[in-house]
PDB file of C-alpha atoms in Angstrom:
ATOM      1  CA  ASP A  92    -250.657-105.745 -33.156  1.00  0.00           C
ATOM      2  CA  THR A  93    -247.018-104.722 -33.501  1.00  0.00           C
ATOM      3  CA  GLY A  94    -247.548-101.011 -34.068  1.00  0.00           C
ATOM      4  CA  VAL A  95    -246.186 -98.114 -32.009  1.00  0.00           C
ATOM      5  CA  SER A  96    -248.053 -97.697 -28.718  1.00  0.00           C
ATOM      6  CA  GLN A  97    -248.297 -94.508 -26.703  1.00  0.00           C
ATOM      7  CA  ASP A  98    -249.681 -93.993 -23.240  1.00  0.00           C
ATOM      8  CA  PRO A  99    -251.695 -92.148 -22.122  1.00  0.00           C
ATOM      9  CA  ARG A 100    -253.824 -91.071 -25.072  1.00  0.00           C
ATOM     10  CA  HIS A 101    -254.919 -87.934 -23.292  1.00  0.00           C
ATOM     11  CA  LYS A 102    -253.488 -85.971 -20.376  1.00  0.00           C
ATOM     12  CA  ILE A 103    -254.909 -82.896 -18.715  1.00  0.00           C
ATOM     13  CA  THR A 104    -252.637 -81.262 -16.179  1.00  0.00           C
ATOM     14  CA  LYS A 105    -252.411 -78.050 -14.240  1.00  0.00           C
ATOM     15  CA  ARG A 106    -249.740 -75.544 -15.105  1.00  0.00           C
ATOM     16  CA  GLY A 107    -246.580 -76.205 -13.144  1.00  0.00           C
ATOM     17  CA  GLN A 108    -247.112 -79.937 -12.805  1.00  0.00           C
ATOM     18  CA  ASN A 109    -244.788 -82.572 -14.261  1.00  0.00           C
ATOM     19  CA  VAL A 110    -246.012 -85.102 -16.808  1.00  0.00           C
ATOM     20  CA  THR A 111    -244.481 -88.230 -18.295  1.00  0.00           C
ATOM     21  CA  PHE A 112    -245.454 -90.021 -21.491  1.00  0.00           C
ATOM     22  CA  ARG A 113    -244.484 -93.489 -22.611  1.00  0.00           C
ATOM     23  CA  CYS A 114    -243.815 -94.899 -26.065  1.00  0.00           C
ATOM     24  CA  ASP A 115    -243.391 -98.550 -27.006  1.00  0.00           C
ATOM     25  CA  PRO A 116    -241.939 -98.745 -30.525  1.00  0.00           C
ATOM     26  CA  ILE A 117    -242.070-101.647 -32.945  1.00  0.00           C
ATOM     27  CA  SER A 118    -239.748-104.161 -31.330  1.00  0.00           C
ATOM     28  CA  GLU A 119    -237.283-104.570 -34.203  1.00  0.00           C
ATOM     29  CA  HIS A 120    -236.966-100.822 -34.829  1.00  0.00           C
ATOM     30  CA  ASN A 121    -233.716 -99.354 -33.544  1.00  0.00           C
ATOM     31  CA  ARG A 122    -234.597 -95.693 -34.101  1.00  0.00           C
ATOM     32  CA  LEU A 123    -237.172 -93.894 -31.971  1.00  0.00           C
ATOM     33  CA  TYR A 124    -238.311 -90.309 -32.469  1.00  0.00           C
ATOM     34  CA  TRP A 125    -240.391 -87.830 -30.505  1.00  0.00           C
ATOM     35  CA  TYR A 126    -242.316 -85.143 -32.331  1.00  0.00           C
ATOM     36  CA  ARG A 127    -244.758 -82.461 -31.204  1.00  0.00           C
ATOM     37  CA  GLN A 128    -247.708 -81.339 -33.309  1.00  0.00           C
ATOM     38  CA  THR A 129    -249.966 -78.345 -32.787  1.00  0.00           C
ATOM     39  CA  LEU A 130    -253.169 -77.611 -34.648  1.00  0.00           C
ATOM     40  CA  GLY A 131    -252.656 -76.795 -38.296  1.00  0.00           C
ATOM     41  CA  GLN A 132    -248.962 -77.593 -38.245  1.00  0.00           C
ATOM     42  CA  GLY A 133    -246.795 -80.502 -39.250  1.00  0.00           C
ATOM     43  CA  PRO A 134    -244.972 -82.578 -36.669  1.00  0.00           C
ATOM     44  CA  GLU A 135    -242.013 -80.752 -35.133  1.00  0.00           C
ATOM     45  CA  PHE A 136    -238.908 -82.748 -34.244  1.00  0.00           C
ATOM     46  CA  LEU A 137    -238.008 -82.971 -30.551  1.00  0.00           C
ATOM     47  CA  THR A 138    -235.423 -85.717 -30.150  1.00  0.00           C
ATOM     48  CA  TYR A 139    -234.388 -89.170 -31.322  1.00  0.00           C
ATOM     49  CA  PHE A 140    -232.640 -92.304 -30.140  1.00  0.00           C
ATOM     50  CA  GLN A 141    -230.627 -94.976 -31.840  1.00  0.00           C
ATOM     51  CA  ASN A 142    -231.052 -97.941 -29.531  1.00  0.00           C
ATOM     52  CA  GLU A 143    -230.499 -96.451 -26.044  1.00  0.00           C
ATOM     53  CA  ALA A 144    -228.374 -93.495 -27.161  1.00  0.00           C
ATOM     54  CA  GLN A 145    -230.006 -90.082 -27.501  1.00  0.00           C
ATOM     55  CA  LEU A 146    -228.362 -88.742 -30.654  1.00  0.00           C
ATOM     56  CA  GLU A 147    -230.007 -85.388 -31.157  1.00  0.00           C
ATOM     57  CA  LYS A 148    -232.211 -82.977 -29.292  1.00  0.00           C
ATOM     58  CA  SER A 149    -233.908 -80.015 -30.914  1.00  0.00           C
ATOM     59  CA  ARG A 150    -232.435 -76.627 -30.041  1.00  0.00           C
ATOM     60  CA  LEU A 151    -236.019 -75.451 -29.632  1.00  0.00           C
ATOM     61  CA  LEU A 152    -236.506 -77.841 -26.725  1.00  0.00           C
ATOM     62  CA  SER A 153    -236.183 -76.236 -23.317  1.00  0.00           C
ATOM     63  CA  ASP A 154    -234.434 -77.837 -20.378  1.00  0.00           C
ATOM     64  CA  ARG A 155    -237.845 -78.720 -18.960  1.00  0.00           C
ATOM     65  CA  PHE A 156    -238.058 -81.533 -21.488  1.00  0.00           C
ATOM     66  CA  SER A 157    -236.141 -84.763 -21.047  1.00  0.00           C
ATOM     67  CA  ALA A 158    -236.363 -88.108 -22.770  1.00  0.00           C
ATOM     68  CA  GLU A 159    -234.946 -91.524 -22.016  1.00  0.00           C
ATOM     69  CA  ARG A 160    -234.771 -94.904 -23.645  1.00  0.00           C
ATOM     70  CA  PRO A 161    -233.062 -96.910 -20.913  1.00  0.00           C
ATOM     71  CA  LYS A 162    -232.787-100.334 -22.499  1.00  0.00           C
ATOM     72  CA  GLY A 163    -233.190 -99.434 -26.124  1.00  0.00           C
ATOM     73  CA  SER A 164    -236.821-100.515 -26.067  1.00  0.00           C
ATOM     74  CA  PHE A 165    -239.554 -98.226 -24.705  1.00  0.00           C
ATOM     75  CA  SER A 166    -238.998 -94.509 -24.234  1.00  0.00           C
ATOM     76  CA  THR A 167    -240.343 -91.861 -21.876  1.00  0.00           C
ATOM     77  CA  LEU A 168    -240.738 -88.137 -22.426  1.00  0.00           C
ATOM     78  CA  GLU A 169    -241.002 -85.974 -19.324  1.00  0.00           C
ATOM     79  CA  ILE A 170    -242.050 -82.355 -19.193  1.00  0.00           C
ATOM     80  CA  GLN A 171    -241.336 -80.554 -15.952  1.00  0.00           C
ATOM     81  CA  ARG A 172    -243.181 -77.452 -14.731  1.00  0.00           C
ATOM     82  CA  THR A 173    -245.640 -77.561 -17.604  1.00  0.00           C
ATOM     83  CA  GLU A 174    -246.743 -74.338 -19.269  1.00  0.00           C
ATOM     84  CA  GLN A 175    -249.831 -73.644 -21.353  1.00  0.00           C
ATOM     85  CA  GLY A 176    -247.637 -73.447 -24.439  1.00  0.00           C
ATOM     86  CA  ASP A 177    -246.774 -77.111 -23.956  1.00  0.00           C
ATOM     87  CA  SER A 178    -250.314 -78.091 -24.935  1.00  0.00           C
ATOM     88  CA  ALA A 179    -249.975 -80.184 -28.076  1.00  0.00           C
ATOM     89  CA  MET A 180    -250.067 -83.690 -29.472  1.00  0.00           C
ATOM     90  CA  TYR A 181    -246.866 -85.562 -28.655  1.00  0.00           C
ATOM     91  CA  LEU A 182    -246.101 -88.181 -31.271  1.00  0.00           C
ATOM     92  CA  CYS A 183    -243.666 -91.049 -31.050  1.00  0.00           C
ATOM     93  CA  ALA A 184    -242.369 -92.785 -34.166  1.00  0.00           C
ATOM     94  CA  SER A 185    -239.979 -95.601 -34.874  1.00  0.00           C
ATOM     95  CA  ARG A 186    -238.174 -97.029 -37.838  1.00  0.00           C
ATOM     96  CA  SER A 187    -235.513 -99.562 -38.679  1.00  0.00           C
ATOM     97  CA  THR A 188    -232.234 -98.718 -40.330  1.00  0.00           C
ATOM     98  CA  ASP A 189    -231.308-102.342 -40.740  1.00  0.00           C
ATOM     99  CA  ARG A 190    -233.245-103.240 -43.843  1.00  0.00           C
ATOM    100  CA  ALA A 191    -233.289-102.141 -47.432  1.00  0.00           C
ATOM    101  CA  GLY A 192    -236.223-100.361 -48.987  1.00  0.00           C
ATOM    102  CA  ASP A 193    -238.390 -97.528 -47.807  1.00  0.00           C
ATOM    103  CA  TYR A 194    -237.521 -95.977 -44.490  1.00  0.00           C
ATOM    104  CA  GLY A 195    -240.855 -94.556 -43.522  1.00  0.00           C
ATOM    105  CA  TYR A 196    -241.588 -93.738 -39.920  1.00  0.00           C
ATOM    106  CA  THR A 197    -244.325 -95.622 -38.103  1.00  0.00           C
ATOM    107  CA  PHE A 198    -246.127 -93.196 -35.819  1.00  0.00           C
ATOM    108  CA  GLY A 199    -248.083 -93.966 -32.690  1.00  0.00           C
ATOM    109  CA  SER A 200    -251.516 -92.489 -32.035  1.00  0.00           C
ATOM    110  CA  GLY A 201    -249.972 -89.789 -29.866  1.00  0.00           C
ATOM    111  CA  THR A 202    -250.572 -88.326 -26.427  1.00  0.00           C
ATOM    112  CA  ARG A 203    -252.678 -85.190 -26.404  1.00  0.00           C
ATOM    113  CA  LEU A 204    -251.549 -82.888 -23.601  1.00  0.00           C
ATOM    114  CA  THR A 205    -253.727 -80.073 -22.332  1.00  0.00           C
ATOM    115  CA  VAL A 206    -252.243 -77.713 -19.754  1.00  0.00           C
ATOM    116  CA  VAL A 207    -254.848 -75.700 -17.874  1.00  0.00           C
TER     117      VAL A 207
ATOM    118  CA  GLY B  13    -231.725 -76.491 -40.905  1.00  0.00           C
ATOM    119  CA  GLN B  14    -233.842 -77.116 -43.905  1.00  0.00           C
ATOM    120  CA  GLN B  15    -237.330 -75.753 -44.270  1.00  0.00           C
ATOM    121  CA  VAL B  16    -240.037 -77.463 -46.223  1.00  0.00           C
ATOM    122  CA  MET B  17    -242.944 -75.402 -47.518  1.00  0.00           C
ATOM    123  CA  GLN B  18    -246.199 -76.815 -48.830  1.00  0.00           C
ATOM    124  CA  ILE B  19    -248.828 -75.201 -50.996  1.00  0.00           C
ATOM    125  CA  PRO B  20    -251.711 -74.864 -50.938  1.00  0.00           C
ATOM    126  CA  GLN B  21    -252.495 -75.003 -47.227  1.00  0.00           C
ATOM    127  CA  TYR B  22    -256.086 -76.007 -47.990  1.00  0.00           C
ATOM    128  CA  GLN B  23    -257.534 -77.783 -51.002  1.00  0.00           C
ATOM    129  CA  HIS B  24    -261.304 -78.086 -51.475  1.00  0.00           C
ATOM    130  CA  VAL B  25    -262.016 -80.586 -54.219  1.00  0.00           C
ATOM    131  CA  GLN B  26    -265.177 -81.772 -55.938  1.00  0.00           C
ATOM    132  CA  GLU B  27    -265.423 -85.536 -55.824  1.00  0.00           C
ATOM    133  CA  GLY B  28    -264.091 -86.968 -59.059  1.00  0.00           C
ATOM    134  CA  GLU B  29    -261.776 -84.063 -59.820  1.00  0.00           C
ATOM    135  CA  ASP B  30    -257.979 -84.092 -59.829  1.00  0.00           C
ATOM    136  CA  PHE B  31    -255.660 -81.916 -57.769  1.00  0.00           C
ATOM    137  CA  THR B  32    -251.985 -81.407 -57.034  1.00  0.00           C
ATOM    138  CA  THR B  33    -250.177 -80.332 -53.892  1.00  0.00           C
ATOM    139  CA  TYR B  34    -246.626 -79.035 -53.942  1.00  0.00           C
ATOM    140  CA  CYS B  35    -243.665 -79.205 -51.630  1.00  0.00           C
ATOM    141  CA  ASN B  36    -240.607 -76.944 -51.843  1.00  0.00           C
ATOM    142  CA  SER B  37    -237.390 -77.041 -49.879  1.00  0.00           C
ATOM    143  CA  SER B  38    -234.856 -74.311 -49.224  1.00  0.00           C
ATOM    144  CA  THR B  39    -232.061 -76.877 -49.589  1.00  0.00           C
ATOM    145  CA  THR B  40    -231.360 -79.959 -51.673  1.00  0.00           C
ATOM    146  CA  LEU B  41    -232.948 -83.026 -50.151  1.00  0.00           C
ATOM    147  CA  SER B  42    -231.379 -86.464 -49.941  1.00  0.00           C
ATOM    148  CA  ASN B  43    -234.869 -87.882 -50.070  1.00  0.00           C
ATOM    149  CA  ILE B  44    -238.441 -86.857 -49.457  1.00  0.00           C
ATOM    150  CA  GLN B  45    -241.280 -88.732 -47.818  1.00  0.00           C
ATOM    151  CA  TRP B  46    -245.026 -88.210 -47.966  1.00  0.00           C
ATOM    152  CA  TYR B  47    -247.470 -88.925 -45.156  1.00  0.00           C
ATOM    153  CA  LYS B  48    -251.234 -88.773 -44.796  1.00  0.00           C
ATOM    154  CA  GLN B  49    -253.005 -87.842 -41.583  1.00  0.00           C
ATOM    155  CA  ARG B  50    -256.736 -88.431 -41.349  1.00  0.00           C
ATOM    156  CA  PRO B  51    -258.776 -86.111 -39.109  1.00  0.00           C
ATOM    157  CA  GLY B  52    -258.114 -87.128 -35.503  1.00  0.00           C
ATOM    158  CA  GLY B  53    -255.443 -89.595 -36.576  1.00  0.00           C
ATOM    159  CA  HIS B  54    -251.687 -89.796 -36.784  1.00  0.00           C
ATOM    160  CA  PRO B  55    -249.377 -89.479 -39.806  1.00  0.00           C
ATOM    161  CA  VAL B  56    -249.177 -92.611 -41.936  1.00  0.00           C
ATOM    162  CA  PHE B  57    -246.270 -93.183 -44.295  1.00  0.00           C
ATOM    163  CA  LEU B  58    -247.192 -93.200 -47.981  1.00  0.00           C
ATOM    164  CA  ILE B  59    -243.974 -93.204 -49.979  1.00  0.00           C
ATOM    165  CA  GLN B  60    -240.312 -92.221 -50.195  1.00  0.00           C
ATOM    166  CA  LEU B  61    -238.611 -90.630 -53.202  1.00  0.00           C
ATOM    167  CA  VAL B  62    -234.842 -90.726 -53.506  1.00  0.00           C
ATOM    168  CA  LYS B  63    -233.702 -90.190 -57.082  1.00  0.00           C
ATOM    169  CA  SER B  64    -233.732 -86.950 -59.040  1.00  0.00           C
ATOM    170  CA  GLY B  65    -236.814 -86.837 -61.276  1.00  0.00           C
ATOM    171  CA  GLU B  66    -238.259 -89.980 -59.705  1.00  0.00           C
ATOM    172  CA  VAL B  67    -241.951 -90.696 -60.254  1.00  0.00           C
ATOM    173  CA  LYS B  68    -243.892 -93.259 -58.248  1.00  0.00           C
ATOM    174  CA  LYS B  69    -247.536 -94.226 -58.427  1.00  0.00           C
ATOM    175  CA  GLN B  70    -249.909 -95.702 -55.893  1.00  0.00           C
ATOM    176  CA  LYS B  71    -253.267 -96.303 -57.545  1.00  0.00           C
ATOM    177  CA  ARG B  72    -254.702 -92.788 -58.016  1.00  0.00           C
ATOM    178  CA  LEU B  73    -251.746 -91.044 -56.333  1.00  0.00           C
ATOM    179  CA  THR B  74    -248.682 -89.938 -58.327  1.00  0.00           C
ATOM    180  CA  PHE B  75    -245.599 -88.672 -56.508  1.00  0.00           C
ATOM    181  CA  GLN B  76    -242.782 -86.822 -58.208  1.00  0.00           C
ATOM    182  CA  PHE B  77    -239.353 -85.645 -57.064  1.00  0.00           C
ATOM    183  CA  GLY B  78    -237.894 -82.661 -58.864  1.00  0.00           C
ATOM    184  CA  GLU B  79    -234.779 -82.822 -60.990  1.00  0.00           C
ATOM    185  CA  ALA B  80    -232.909 -80.561 -58.571  1.00  0.00           C
ATOM    186  CA  LYS B  81    -234.224 -82.544 -55.577  1.00  0.00           C
ATOM    187  CA  LYS B  82    -235.603 -79.374 -54.004  1.00  0.00           C
ATOM    188  CA  ASN B  83    -239.273 -79.897 -54.746  1.00  0.00           C
ATOM    189  CA  SER B  84    -241.873 -82.595 -54.934  1.00  0.00           C
ATOM    190  CA  SER B  85    -245.511 -82.965 -55.843  1.00  0.00           C
ATOM    191  CA  LEU B  86    -248.441 -85.243 -55.116  1.00  0.00           C
ATOM    192  CA  HIS B  87    -251.160 -85.534 -57.749  1.00  0.00           C
ATOM    193  CA  ILE B  88    -254.437 -87.278 -56.970  1.00  0.00           C
ATOM    194  CA  THR B  89    -256.791 -88.212 -59.771  1.00  0.00           C
ATOM    195  CA  ALA B  90    -260.536 -88.807 -59.474  1.00  0.00           C
ATOM    196  CA  THR B  91    -260.661 -87.654 -55.862  1.00  0.00           C
ATOM    197  CA  GLN B  92    -262.761 -89.769 -53.505  1.00  0.00           C
ATOM    198  CA  THR B  93    -264.123 -89.040 -50.042  1.00  0.00           C
ATOM    199  CA  THR B  94    -261.525 -91.442 -48.667  1.00  0.00           C
ATOM    200  CA  ASP B  95    -258.834 -88.962 -49.761  1.00  0.00           C
ATOM    201  CA  VAL B  96    -259.883 -86.525 -47.020  1.00  0.00           C
ATOM    202  CA  GLY B  97    -257.042 -85.633 -44.666  1.00  0.00           C
ATOM    203  CA  THR B  98    -253.816 -83.691 -44.450  1.00  0.00           C
ATOM    204  CA  TYR B  99    -250.915 -84.627 -46.683  1.00  0.00           C
ATOM    205  CA  PHE B 100    -247.441 -83.844 -45.407  1.00  0.00           C
ATOM    206  CA  CYS B 101    -244.158 -83.903 -47.206  1.00  0.00           C
ATOM    207  CA  ALA B 102    -241.030 -84.343 -45.125  1.00  0.00           C
ATOM    208  CA  GLY B 103    -237.384 -83.954 -46.040  1.00  0.00           C
ATOM    209  CA  LEU B 104    -234.674 -86.071 -44.501  1.00  0.00           C
ATOM    210  CA  ASP B 105    -232.160 -83.811 -42.775  1.00  0.00           C
ATOM    211  CA  ASP B 106    -229.299 -85.462 -40.963  1.00  0.00           C
ATOM    212  CA  TYR B 107    -231.250 -88.612 -40.023  1.00  0.00           C
ATOM    213  CA  LYS B 108    -234.425 -86.837 -38.957  1.00  0.00           C
ATOM    214  CA  LEU B 109    -237.479 -85.759 -40.911  1.00  0.00           C
ATOM    215  CA  SER B 110    -238.507 -82.116 -41.173  1.00  0.00           C
ATOM    216  CA  PHE B 111    -242.178 -81.811 -42.011  1.00  0.00           C
ATOM    217  CA  GLY B 112    -244.016 -79.169 -43.957  1.00  0.00           C
ATOM    218  CA  ALA B 113    -247.231 -77.669 -42.583  1.00  0.00           C
ATOM    219  CA  GLY B 114    -249.309 -79.913 -44.818  1.00  0.00           C
ATOM    220  CA  THR B 115    -252.129 -79.547 -47.319  1.00  0.00           C
ATOM    221  CA  THR B 116    -255.543 -80.221 -45.807  1.00  0.00           C
ATOM    222  CA  VAL B 117    -257.911 -81.748 -48.319  1.00  0.00           C
ATOM    223  CA  THR B 118    -261.697 -81.675 -48.094  1.00  0.00           C
ATOM    224  CA  VAL B 119    -263.956 -83.307 -50.642  1.00  0.00           C
ATOM    225  CA  ARG B 120    -267.385 -82.151 -51.789  1.00  0.00           C
ATOM    226  CA  ALA B 121    -269.588 -85.072 -52.680  1.00  0.00           C
TER     227      ALA B 121
END
């Protein structure tokens, strides 16, 4: 299967703890995105990478959030000092800009974070 | 940044009936994409519309992009139970997608 993989699927953490999520995109996709989704809402943009370069970060994202894509392959999203408001589904998506045709995102199954 | 609004938020449909969901943007869109998210699942890409007035069909689904490229619609004919889920439109804004809140569809058998 060459889809987008995310790990872990679920994470329960205590408030104040740090958490890290991993995303493995489709190998030939050069763009990688992180989104956050809460119940009843559409995915909300967090940040994206073109290869290893982080090109944009949402102004809504606090300094507690950081993302990396060190070799232009997998990516990690870290949340420091988690708060209850961070509870959400964190979605990773990838796409290629190198081919013609539709440019739909391929989403992973997400990591559901619960902060207690 | 752009905002994408979807109506209705919920759509309860009798199996076999048709329905339409609408997407409106505060700004002109370079393109618009539609996704479907099944309950407990993740968004899955359905289609992209680029040209003003463009109409695309996928079996029982018809997607349309407005002439002014500020609105779009998804029309489903002869609704089936497999159509259950949330349908999102998303506008491309400076290389990233901005999603609407979605239309959640339930089907009465």
